Amino acid sequence: MGCVEKLNYEVLIRHCSFREAAEYIRQNTPEYYEVPPGFKIFDVHIIGVPPILVGIEGEHIIFPYTKPCHGTFLLRVGGGEEIESLRRRGKRVR
Amino acid sequence: MTLPRDRGGTGAPRTALVMLGCPQLCAQTSGALFLLNELAACGIDAMVAGTSSACAHLEVGDPAGHYLGAHMDIDECIAELAEGEQDYDVCFVFIHNDAGVAYAATLASISGGATIALIFGEHAEELASGLEGIRCERHIIRGGHNPLPMKRTLREVVAWVASKN
């Protein structure tokens, strides 16, 4: 199972709704992709209501991470090889 | 609602997933135990997926394991479904917050089974609107402390699901 705690992440927004997370990505990331629910990134399966957006900002990936008791967190993580993987597998929106 | 066994033409569901959200509202725990009993009475094997706290509520309420059988971490369950390692004929999701809506939408996308959203609590109607357009059957249940509306809904839903012979 993937565990987000293994990632060196920065929390951009905490305790938000998935819609707020998507809106942040739409407004603030120069490049972003639509992915289906359950999409695997960094060994984590993304939870959410479509359209789920994942952004690329320089060398970082910005994605929503949902916890049952605490809502959605928008995380910024060093992308590494996941950037190219996202570009291949995601549906580019911008 | 379409059950996967409708497509295969082989009768009633045999497996169910019961997905629990945050155990903040007490109607979830009593509702889940009641649902597990109803499913067992219909011969449907159930897997429970939840946070450690949500599962602990069931373990404390059912110490001899009369109702609670197999159970697992909610994110491990999502991983299994997303990877195609496991699936269920019908998935029940307890929802009383935004995260619950997100989990239900995810299940509706990654499971081939029917998704039944049990939306309860103070903001049930508003939360239900978040599932518009999602392949799931929505049930809005009044209240979050009184378990009786939940019980009535669960009895009706399970009877309908089990009747799909």
PDB file of C-alpha atoms in Angstrom:
ATOM      1  CA  MET A   1       0.000   0.000   0.000  1.00  0.00           C
ATOM      2  CA  GLY A   2       1.182   3.487  -0.713  1.00  0.00           C
ATOM      3  CA  CYS A   3       1.789   5.847   2.154  1.00  0.00           C
ATOM      4  CA  VAL A   4       1.939   9.572   1.660  1.00  0.00           C
ATOM      5  CA  GLU A   5       4.028   9.938   4.815  1.00  0.00           C
ATOM      6  CA  LYS A   6       6.991   8.470   2.918  1.00  0.00           C
ATOM      7  CA  LEU A   7       6.939  11.453   0.582  1.00  0.00           C
ATOM      8  CA  ASN A   8       8.705  14.706   1.262  1.00  0.00           C
ATOM      9  CA  TYR A   9       5.621  16.831   0.718  1.00  0.00           C
ATOM     10  CA  GLU A  10       4.503  20.389   1.272  1.00  0.00           C
ATOM     11  CA  VAL A  11       0.849  21.021   2.142  1.00  0.00           C
ATOM     12  CA  LEU A  12      -0.536  23.838  -0.002  1.00  0.00           C
ATOM     13  CA  ILE A  13      -4.120  23.652   1.330  1.00  0.00           C
ATOM     14  CA  ARG A  14      -5.417  21.555   4.200  1.00  0.00           C
ATOM     15  CA  HIS A  15      -8.926  20.363   5.128  1.00  0.00           C
ATOM     16  CA  CYS A  16     -10.419  21.572   1.858  1.00  0.00           C
ATOM     17  CA  SER A  17     -13.023  20.002  -0.424  1.00  0.00           C
ATOM     18  CA  PHE A  18     -11.957  18.139  -3.549  1.00  0.00           C
ATOM     19  CA  ARG A  19     -13.577  20.900  -5.612  1.00  0.00           C
ATOM     20  CA  GLU A  20     -11.450  23.547  -3.893  1.00  0.00           C
ATOM     21  CA  ALA A  21      -8.352  21.459  -4.575  1.00  0.00           C
ATOM     22  CA  ALA A  22      -9.238  21.200  -8.262  1.00  0.00           C
ATOM     23  CA  GLU A  23      -9.914  24.926  -8.444  1.00  0.00           C
ATOM     24  CA  TYR A  24      -6.509  25.725  -6.933  1.00  0.00           C
ATOM     25  CA  ILE A  25      -4.781  23.584  -9.555  1.00  0.00           C
ATOM     26  CA  ARG A  26      -6.874  25.152 -12.307  1.00  0.00           C
ATOM     27  CA  GLN A  27      -5.958  28.663 -11.171  1.00  0.00           C
ATOM     28  CA  ASN A  28      -2.343  28.228 -10.101  1.00  0.00           C
ATOM     29  CA  THR A  29      -0.510  25.579 -12.083  1.00  0.00           C
ATOM     30  CA  PRO A  30       0.864  26.215 -15.565  1.00  0.00           C
ATOM     31  CA  GLU A  31       0.391  22.609 -16.689  1.00  0.00           C
ATOM     32  CA  TYR A  32      -2.268  20.197 -15.463  1.00  0.00           C
ATOM     33  CA  TYR A  33      -3.861  16.883 -16.347  1.00  0.00           C
ATOM     34  CA  GLU A  34      -7.157  15.128 -15.726  1.00  0.00           C
ATOM     35  CA  VAL A  35      -6.859  11.646 -14.223  1.00  0.00           C
ATOM     36  CA  PRO A  36      -9.499   9.067 -13.287  1.00  0.00           C
ATOM     37  CA  PRO A  37     -10.392   8.200  -9.660  1.00  0.00           C
ATOM     38  CA  GLY A  38      -7.977   5.587  -8.308  1.00  0.00           C
ATOM     39  CA  PHE A  39      -5.121   6.921 -10.480  1.00  0.00           C
ATOM     40  CA  LYS A  40      -1.806   5.822  -8.981  1.00  0.00           C
ATOM     41  CA  ILE A  41       0.872   8.399  -8.372  1.00  0.00           C
ATOM     42  CA  PHE A  42       3.827   8.070  -5.968  1.00  0.00           C
ATOM     43  CA  ASP A  43       2.362   4.698  -4.921  1.00  0.00           C
ATOM     44  CA  VAL A  44      -0.806   6.514  -3.762  1.00  0.00           C
ATOM     45  CA  HIS A  45      -4.237   6.027  -5.338  1.00  0.00           C
ATOM     46  CA  ILE A  46      -5.992   9.367  -5.771  1.00  0.00           C
ATOM     47  CA  ILE A  47      -9.493   9.608  -4.308  1.00  0.00           C
ATOM     48  CA  GLY A  48     -11.997  12.064  -5.684  1.00  0.00           C
ATOM     49  CA  VAL A  49     -14.931  13.100  -7.806  1.00  0.00           C
ATOM     50  CA  PRO A  50     -14.169  13.572 -11.515  1.00  0.00           C
ATOM     51  CA  PRO A  51     -12.678  15.641 -12.955  1.00  0.00           C
ATOM     52  CA  ILE A  52      -9.617  15.055 -10.757  1.00  0.00           C
ATOM     53  CA  LEU A  53      -6.816  17.440 -11.663  1.00  0.00           C
ATOM     54  CA  VAL A  54      -3.088  16.915 -11.083  1.00  0.00           C
ATOM     55  CA  GLY A  55      -0.708  19.781 -11.760  1.00  0.00           C
ATOM     56  CA  ILE A  56       2.934  20.107 -12.739  1.00  0.00           C
ATOM     57  CA  GLU A  57       4.848  23.131 -11.505  1.00  0.00           C
ATOM     58  CA  GLY A  58       8.495  23.077 -12.475  1.00  0.00           C
ATOM     59  CA  GLU A  59       9.988  19.946 -10.915  1.00  0.00           C
ATOM     60  CA  HIS A  60       6.997  19.363  -8.653  1.00  0.00           C
ATOM     61  CA  ILE A  61       3.669  17.595  -8.888  1.00  0.00           C
ATOM     62  CA  ILE A  62       0.604  19.017  -7.142  1.00  0.00           C
ATOM     63  CA  PHE A  63      -2.164  16.561  -6.350  1.00  0.00           C
ATOM     64  CA  PRO A  64      -5.134  16.107  -3.967  1.00  0.00           C
ATOM     65  CA  TYR A  65      -4.867  13.618  -1.119  1.00  0.00           C
ATOM     66  CA  THR A  66      -8.075  12.739   0.742  1.00  0.00           C
ATOM     67  CA  LYS A  67      -8.332  11.356   4.274  1.00  0.00           C
ATOM     68  CA  PRO A  68     -11.705  10.057   5.539  1.00  0.00           C
ATOM     69  CA  CYS A  69     -11.734  12.127   8.726  1.00  0.00           C
ATOM     70  CA  HIS A  70      -9.860  15.240   7.630  1.00  0.00           C
ATOM     71  CA  GLY A  71     -10.974  15.996   4.089  1.00  0.00           C
ATOM     72  CA  THR A  72      -8.687  16.784   1.207  1.00  0.00           C
ATOM     73  CA  PHE A  73      -5.132  18.123   1.343  1.00  0.00           C
ATOM     74  CA  LEU A  74      -3.418  19.597  -1.662  1.00  0.00           C
ATOM     75  CA  LEU A  75       0.172  18.318  -1.693  1.00  0.00           C
ATOM     76  CA  ARG A  76       3.255  19.540  -3.554  1.00  0.00           C
ATOM     77  CA  VAL A  77       5.897  16.853  -4.019  1.00  0.00           C
ATOM     78  CA  GLY A  78       9.169  16.637  -5.960  1.00  0.00           C
ATOM     79  CA  GLY A  79       8.067  14.936  -9.167  1.00  0.00           C
ATOM     80  CA  GLY A  80      11.099  12.982 -10.385  1.00  0.00           C
ATOM     81  CA  GLU A  81      10.125  10.233 -12.819  1.00  0.00           C
ATOM     82  CA  GLU A  82       6.447  10.670 -11.965  1.00  0.00           C
ATOM     83  CA  ILE A  83       6.308  13.843 -14.064  1.00  0.00           C
ATOM     84  CA  GLU A  84       6.885  12.025 -17.330  1.00  0.00           C
ATOM     85  CA  SER A  85       4.608   9.205 -16.197  1.00  0.00           C
ATOM     86  CA  LEU A  86       1.825  11.732 -15.539  1.00  0.00           C
ATOM     87  CA  ARG A  87       2.359  13.330 -18.931  1.00  0.00           C
ATOM     88  CA  ARG A  88       2.026   9.909 -20.570  1.00  0.00           C
ATOM     89  CA  ARG A  89      -0.967   8.626 -18.629  1.00  0.00           C
ATOM     90  CA  GLY A  90      -2.990  11.739 -17.855  1.00  0.00           C
ATOM     91  CA  LYS A  91      -5.281  13.691 -20.164  1.00  0.00           C
ATOM     92  CA  ARG A  92      -3.701  17.091 -20.663  1.00  0.00           C
ATOM     93  CA  VAL A  93      -6.036  20.008 -19.942  1.00  0.00           C
ATOM     94  CA  ARG A  94      -3.457  22.816 -20.046  1.00  0.00           C
TER      95      ARG A  94
ATOM     96  CA  MET B   1     -29.213   0.353 -10.635  1.00  0.00           C
ATOM     97  CA  THR B   2     -27.373  -2.460 -12.388  1.00  0.00           C
ATOM     98  CA  LEU B   3     -25.702  -5.231 -10.472  1.00  0.00           C
ATOM     99  CA  PRO B   4     -22.716  -6.939 -12.110  1.00  0.00           C
ATOM    100  CA  ARG B   5     -24.569 -10.227 -11.914  1.00  0.00           C
ATOM    101  CA  ASP B   6     -27.332  -8.667 -14.032  1.00  0.00           C
ATOM    102  CA  ARG B   7     -24.799  -8.401 -16.782  1.00  0.00           C
ATOM    103  CA  GLY B   8     -23.656 -11.985 -16.292  1.00  0.00           C
ATOM    104  CA  GLY B   9     -27.189 -13.188 -15.757  1.00  0.00           C
ATOM    105  CA  THR B  10     -26.189 -15.372 -12.836  1.00  0.00           C
ATOM    106  CA  GLY B  11     -28.492 -14.044 -10.135  1.00  0.00           C
ATOM    107  CA  ALA B  12     -28.258 -12.223  -6.844  1.00  0.00           C
ATOM    108  CA  PRO B  13     -25.076 -10.632  -5.525  1.00  0.00           C
ATOM    109  CA  ARG B  14     -22.837 -12.878  -3.493  1.00  0.00           C
ATOM    110  CA  THR B  15     -20.249 -10.380  -2.282  1.00  0.00           C
ATOM    111  CA  ALA B  16     -20.505  -6.917  -0.781  1.00  0.00           C
ATOM    112  CA  LEU B  17     -18.166  -4.202   0.362  1.00  0.00           C
ATOM    113  CA  VAL B  18     -19.189  -2.045   3.311  1.00  0.00           C
ATOM    114  CA  MET B  19     -17.085   1.114   3.262  1.00  0.00           C
ATOM    115  CA  LEU B  20     -17.028   3.244   6.384  1.00  0.00           C
ATOM    116  CA  GLY B  21     -16.136   6.895   6.649  1.00  0.00           C
ATOM    117  CA  CYS B  22     -15.014   8.821   9.694  1.00  0.00           C
ATOM    118  CA  PRO B  23     -16.842   7.380  12.744  1.00  0.00           C
ATOM    119  CA  GLN B  24     -17.736  10.862  13.998  1.00  0.00           C
ATOM    120  CA  LEU B  25     -21.490  10.220  13.633  1.00  0.00           C
ATOM    121  CA  CYS B  26     -22.709   7.318  15.709  1.00  0.00           C
ATOM    122  CA  ALA B  27     -25.386   6.158  13.247  1.00  0.00           C
ATOM    123  CA  GLN B  28     -22.595   4.775  11.066  1.00  0.00           C
ATOM    124  CA  THR B  29     -21.463   2.106  13.536  1.00  0.00           C
ATOM    125  CA  SER B  30     -24.904   0.816  14.459  1.00  0.00           C
ATOM    126  CA  GLY B  31     -25.938   1.050  10.804  1.00  0.00           C
ATOM    127  CA  ALA B  32     -22.914  -0.952   9.680  1.00  0.00           C
ATOM    128  CA  LEU B  33     -23.546  -3.720  12.214  1.00  0.00           C
ATOM    129  CA  PHE B  34     -27.201  -3.850  11.154  1.00  0.00           C
ATOM    130  CA  LEU B  35     -26.209  -3.928   7.481  1.00  0.00           C
ATOM    131  CA  LEU B  36     -23.743  -6.778   8.088  1.00  0.00           C
ATOM    132  CA  ASN B  37     -26.491  -8.766   9.779  1.00  0.00           C
ATOM    133  CA  GLU B  38     -28.909  -8.140   6.908  1.00  0.00           C
ATOM    134  CA  LEU B  39     -26.319  -9.133   4.313  1.00  0.00           C
ATOM    135  CA  ALA B  40     -25.428 -12.322   6.192  1.00  0.00           C
ATOM    136  CA  ALA B  41     -29.114 -13.219   6.428  1.00  0.00           C
ATOM    137  CA  CYS B  42     -29.270 -12.967   2.631  1.00  0.00           C
ATOM    138  CA  GLY B  43     -26.182 -15.139   2.192  1.00  0.00           C
ATOM    139  CA  ILE B  44     -24.026 -12.251   0.976  1.00  0.00           C
ATOM    140  CA  ASP B  45     -20.384 -12.285   2.107  1.00  0.00           C
ATOM    141  CA  ALA B  46     -19.265  -8.860   3.280  1.00  0.00           C
ATOM    142  CA  MET B  47     -15.889  -7.200   3.534  1.00  0.00           C
ATOM    143  CA  VAL B  48     -15.665  -4.085   5.687  1.00  0.00           C
ATOM    144  CA  ALA B  49     -13.204  -1.334   4.764  1.00  0.00           C
ATOM    145  CA  GLY B  50     -12.608   1.603   7.039  1.00  0.00           C
ATOM    146  CA  THR B  51     -10.162   3.652   9.019  1.00  0.00           C
ATOM    147  CA  SER B  52      -8.655   1.969  12.056  1.00  0.00           C
ATOM    148  CA  SER B  53     -11.032   3.991  14.260  1.00  0.00           C
ATOM    149  CA  ALA B  54     -14.126   3.075  12.260  1.00  0.00           C
ATOM    150  CA  CYS B  55     -13.213  -0.632  12.375  1.00  0.00           C
ATOM    151  CA  ALA B  56     -12.393  -0.388  16.083  1.00  0.00           C
ATOM    152  CA  HIS B  57     -15.916   0.890  16.745  1.00  0.00           C
ATOM    153  CA  LEU B  58     -17.298  -2.264  15.148  1.00  0.00           C
ATOM    154  CA  GLU B  59     -14.879  -4.514  17.044  1.00  0.00           C
ATOM    155  CA  VAL B  60     -15.859  -2.932  20.359  1.00  0.00           C
ATOM    156  CA  GLY B  61     -19.573  -3.135  19.537  1.00  0.00           C
ATOM    157  CA  ASP B  62     -19.301  -6.735  18.349  1.00  0.00           C
ATOM    158  CA  PRO B  63     -16.589  -8.314  20.526  1.00  0.00           C
ATOM    159  CA  ALA B  64     -17.585 -11.905  19.742  1.00  0.00           C
ATOM    160  CA  GLY B  65     -17.586 -11.224  16.009  1.00  0.00           C
ATOM    161  CA  HIS B  66     -21.223 -12.158  15.447  1.00  0.00           C
ATOM    162  CA  TYR B  67     -21.546  -9.560  12.667  1.00  0.00           C
ATOM    163  CA  LEU B  68     -18.074  -8.283  11.822  1.00  0.00           C
ATOM    164  CA  GLY B  69     -16.011 -10.715   9.781  1.00  0.00           C
ATOM    165  CA  ALA B  70     -13.330  -9.772   7.306  1.00  0.00           C
ATOM    166  CA  HIS B  71     -12.225  -6.163   7.476  1.00  0.00           C
ATOM    167  CA  MET B  72      -9.381  -4.089   6.117  1.00  0.00           C
ATOM    168  CA  ASP B  73      -7.897  -0.617   5.857  1.00  0.00           C
ATOM    169  CA  ILE B  74      -9.870   1.673   3.556  1.00  0.00           C
ATOM    170  CA  ASP B  75      -6.893   2.713   1.429  1.00  0.00           C
ATOM    171  CA  GLU B  76      -5.658  -0.866   1.031  1.00  0.00           C
ATOM    172  CA  CYS B  77      -9.154  -1.681  -0.215  1.00  0.00           C
ATOM    173  CA  ILE B  78      -9.026   1.162  -2.750  1.00  0.00           C
ATOM    174  CA  ALA B  79      -5.603  -0.045  -3.900  1.00  0.00           C
ATOM    175  CA  GLU B  80      -6.871  -3.609  -4.443  1.00  0.00           C
ATOM    176  CA  LEU B  81      -9.845  -2.397  -6.450  1.00  0.00           C
ATOM    177  CA  ALA B  82      -7.833   0.088  -8.488  1.00  0.00           C
ATOM    178  CA  GLU B  83      -5.251  -2.578  -9.322  1.00  0.00           C
ATOM    179  CA  GLY B  84      -7.997  -5.005 -10.350  1.00  0.00           C
ATOM    180  CA  GLU B  85      -7.025  -7.521  -7.671  1.00  0.00           C
ATOM    181  CA  GLN B  86     -10.452  -7.618  -6.051  1.00  0.00           C
ATOM    182  CA  ASP B  87     -14.021  -6.561  -6.715  1.00  0.00           C
ATOM    183  CA  TYR B  88     -17.459  -6.881  -5.174  1.00  0.00           C
ATOM    184  CA  ASP B  89     -20.953  -7.296  -6.570  1.00  0.00           C
ATOM    185  CA  VAL B  90     -22.249  -4.372  -4.553  1.00  0.00           C
ATOM    186  CA  CYS B  91     -20.509  -1.625  -2.549  1.00  0.00           C
ATOM    187  CA  PHE B  92     -22.234   0.252   0.270  1.00  0.00           C
ATOM    188  CA  VAL B  93     -20.597   3.537   1.257  1.00  0.00           C
ATOM    189  CA  PHE B  94     -21.459   5.453   4.431  1.00  0.00           C
ATOM    190  CA  ILE B  95     -21.122   9.179   3.742  1.00  0.00           C
ATOM    191  CA  HIS B  96     -21.454  12.183   6.043  1.00  0.00           C
ATOM    192  CA  ASN B  97     -18.678  14.454   4.816  1.00  0.00           C
ATOM    193  CA  ASP B  98     -16.915  15.616   1.668  1.00  0.00           C
ATOM    194  CA  ALA B  99     -14.327  12.833   1.883  1.00  0.00           C
ATOM    195  CA  GLY B 100     -17.100  10.249   1.897  1.00  0.00           C
ATOM    196  CA  VAL B 101     -18.402  11.680  -1.372  1.00  0.00           C
ATOM    197  CA  ALA B 102     -14.909  11.404  -2.845  1.00  0.00           C
ATOM    198  CA  TYR B 103     -14.572   7.766  -1.766  1.00  0.00           C
ATOM    199  CA  ALA B 104     -18.007   6.889  -3.197  1.00  0.00           C
ATOM    200  CA  ALA B 105     -17.194   8.500  -6.542  1.00  0.00           C
ATOM    201  CA  THR B 106     -13.917   6.610  -6.610  1.00  0.00           C
ATOM    202  CA  LEU B 107     -15.625   3.288  -5.881  1.00  0.00           C
ATOM    203  CA  ALA B 108     -18.186   3.951  -8.592  1.00  0.00           C
ATOM    204  CA  SER B 109     -15.306   4.405 -11.014  1.00  0.00           C
ATOM    205  CA  ILE B 110     -13.027   1.510 -10.058  1.00  0.00           C
ATOM    206  CA  SER B 111     -15.525  -1.198  -9.081  1.00  0.00           C
ATOM    207  CA  GLY B 112     -17.556  -3.128 -11.602  1.00  0.00           C
ATOM    208  CA  GLY B 113     -20.234  -3.650  -8.966  1.00  0.00           C
ATOM    209  CA  ALA B 114     -23.119  -1.419  -8.007  1.00  0.00           C
ATOM    210  CA  THR B 115     -22.311   1.465  -5.676  1.00  0.00           C
ATOM    211  CA  ILE B 116     -24.918   2.391  -3.088  1.00  0.00           C
ATOM    212  CA  ALA B 117     -24.287   5.722  -1.362  1.00  0.00           C
ATOM    213  CA  LEU B 118     -25.803   5.988   2.133  1.00  0.00           C
ATOM    214  CA  ILE B 119     -25.705   9.722   2.803  1.00  0.00           C
ATOM    215  CA  PHE B 120     -26.614  10.819   6.308  1.00  0.00           C
ATOM    216  CA  GLY B 121     -26.098  13.617   8.790  1.00  0.00           C
ATOM    217  CA  GLU B 122     -26.881  17.309   8.870  1.00  0.00           C
ATOM    218  CA  HIS B 123     -25.596  18.065   5.357  1.00  0.00           C
ATOM    219  CA  ALA B 124     -26.893  14.946   3.606  1.00  0.00           C
ATOM    220  CA  GLU B 125     -28.773  16.682   0.802  1.00  0.00           C
ATOM    221  CA  GLU B 126     -25.905  19.014  -0.030  1.00  0.00           C
ATOM    222  CA  LEU B 127     -23.454  16.095  -0.042  1.00  0.00           C
ATOM    223  CA  ALA B 128     -25.778  14.048  -2.257  1.00  0.00           C
ATOM    224  CA  SER B 129     -25.672  16.760  -4.891  1.00  0.00           C
ATOM    225  CA  GLY B 130     -21.928  16.159  -5.136  1.00  0.00           C
ATOM    226  CA  LEU B 131     -22.652  12.716  -6.546  1.00  0.00           C
ATOM    227  CA  GLU B 132     -24.866  13.890  -9.395  1.00  0.00           C
ATOM    228  CA  GLY B 133     -23.729  12.281 -12.602  1.00  0.00           C
ATOM    229  CA  ILE B 134     -21.802   9.578 -10.734  1.00  0.00           C
ATOM    230  CA  ARG B 135     -22.759   5.945 -11.412  1.00  0.00           C
ATOM    231  CA  CYS B 136     -24.268   5.210  -8.015  1.00  0.00           C
ATOM    232  CA  GLU B 137     -27.594   4.901  -6.257  1.00  0.00           C
ATOM    233  CA  ARG B 138     -28.048   7.633  -3.678  1.00  0.00           C
ATOM    234  CA  HIS B 139     -30.030   7.265  -0.460  1.00  0.00           C
ATOM    235  CA  ILE B 140     -30.447  10.338   1.718  1.00  0.00           C
ATOM    236  CA  ILE B 141     -31.040   9.414   5.351  1.00  0.00           C
ATOM    237  CA  ARG B 142     -32.277  11.962   7.857  1.00  0.00           C
ATOM    238  CA  GLY B 143     -30.208  12.469  10.996  1.00  0.00           C
ATOM    239  CA  GLY B 144     -26.897  11.231  12.266  1.00  0.00           C
ATOM    240  CA  HIS B 145     -27.641  10.270  15.851  1.00  0.00           C
ATOM    241  CA  ASN B 146     -30.975   8.468  15.623  1.00  0.00           C
ATOM    242  CA  PRO B 147     -30.200   5.093  14.005  1.00  0.00           C
ATOM    243  CA  LEU B 148     -33.787   4.219  13.071  1.00  0.00           C
ATOM    244  CA  PRO B 149     -34.007   6.084   9.736  1.00  0.00           C
ATOM    245  CA  MET B 150     -30.737   4.405   8.766  1.00  0.00           C
ATOM    246  CA  LYS B 151     -32.117   1.009   9.783  1.00  0.00           C
ATOM    247  CA  ARG B 152     -35.278   1.482   7.707  1.00  0.00           C
ATOM    248  CA  THR B 153     -33.297   2.474   4.631  1.00  0.00           C
ATOM    249  CA  LEU B 154     -30.809  -0.376   4.988  1.00  0.00           C
ATOM    250  CA  ARG B 155     -33.579  -2.942   5.358  1.00  0.00           C
ATOM    251  CA  GLU B 156     -35.263  -1.715   2.170  1.00  0.00           C
ATOM    252  CA  VAL B 157     -32.051  -1.487   0.173  1.00  0.00           C
ATOM    253  CA  VAL B 158     -30.753  -4.928   1.142  1.00  0.00           C
ATOM    254  CA  ALA B 159     -34.135  -6.511   0.430  1.00  0.00           C
ATOM    255  CA  TRP B 160     -34.066  -4.964  -3.027  1.00  0.00           C
ATOM    256  CA  VAL B 161     -30.464  -6.002  -3.697  1.00  0.00           C
ATOM    257  CA  ALA B 162     -31.106  -9.561  -2.517  1.00  0.00           C
ATOM    258  CA  SER B 163     -34.204  -9.809  -4.710  1.00  0.00           C
ATOM    259  CA  LYS B 164     -32.102  -9.542  -7.860  1.00  0.00           C
ATOM    260  CA  ASN B 165     -32.388 -13.254  -8.634  1.00  0.00           C
TER     261      ASN B 165
END
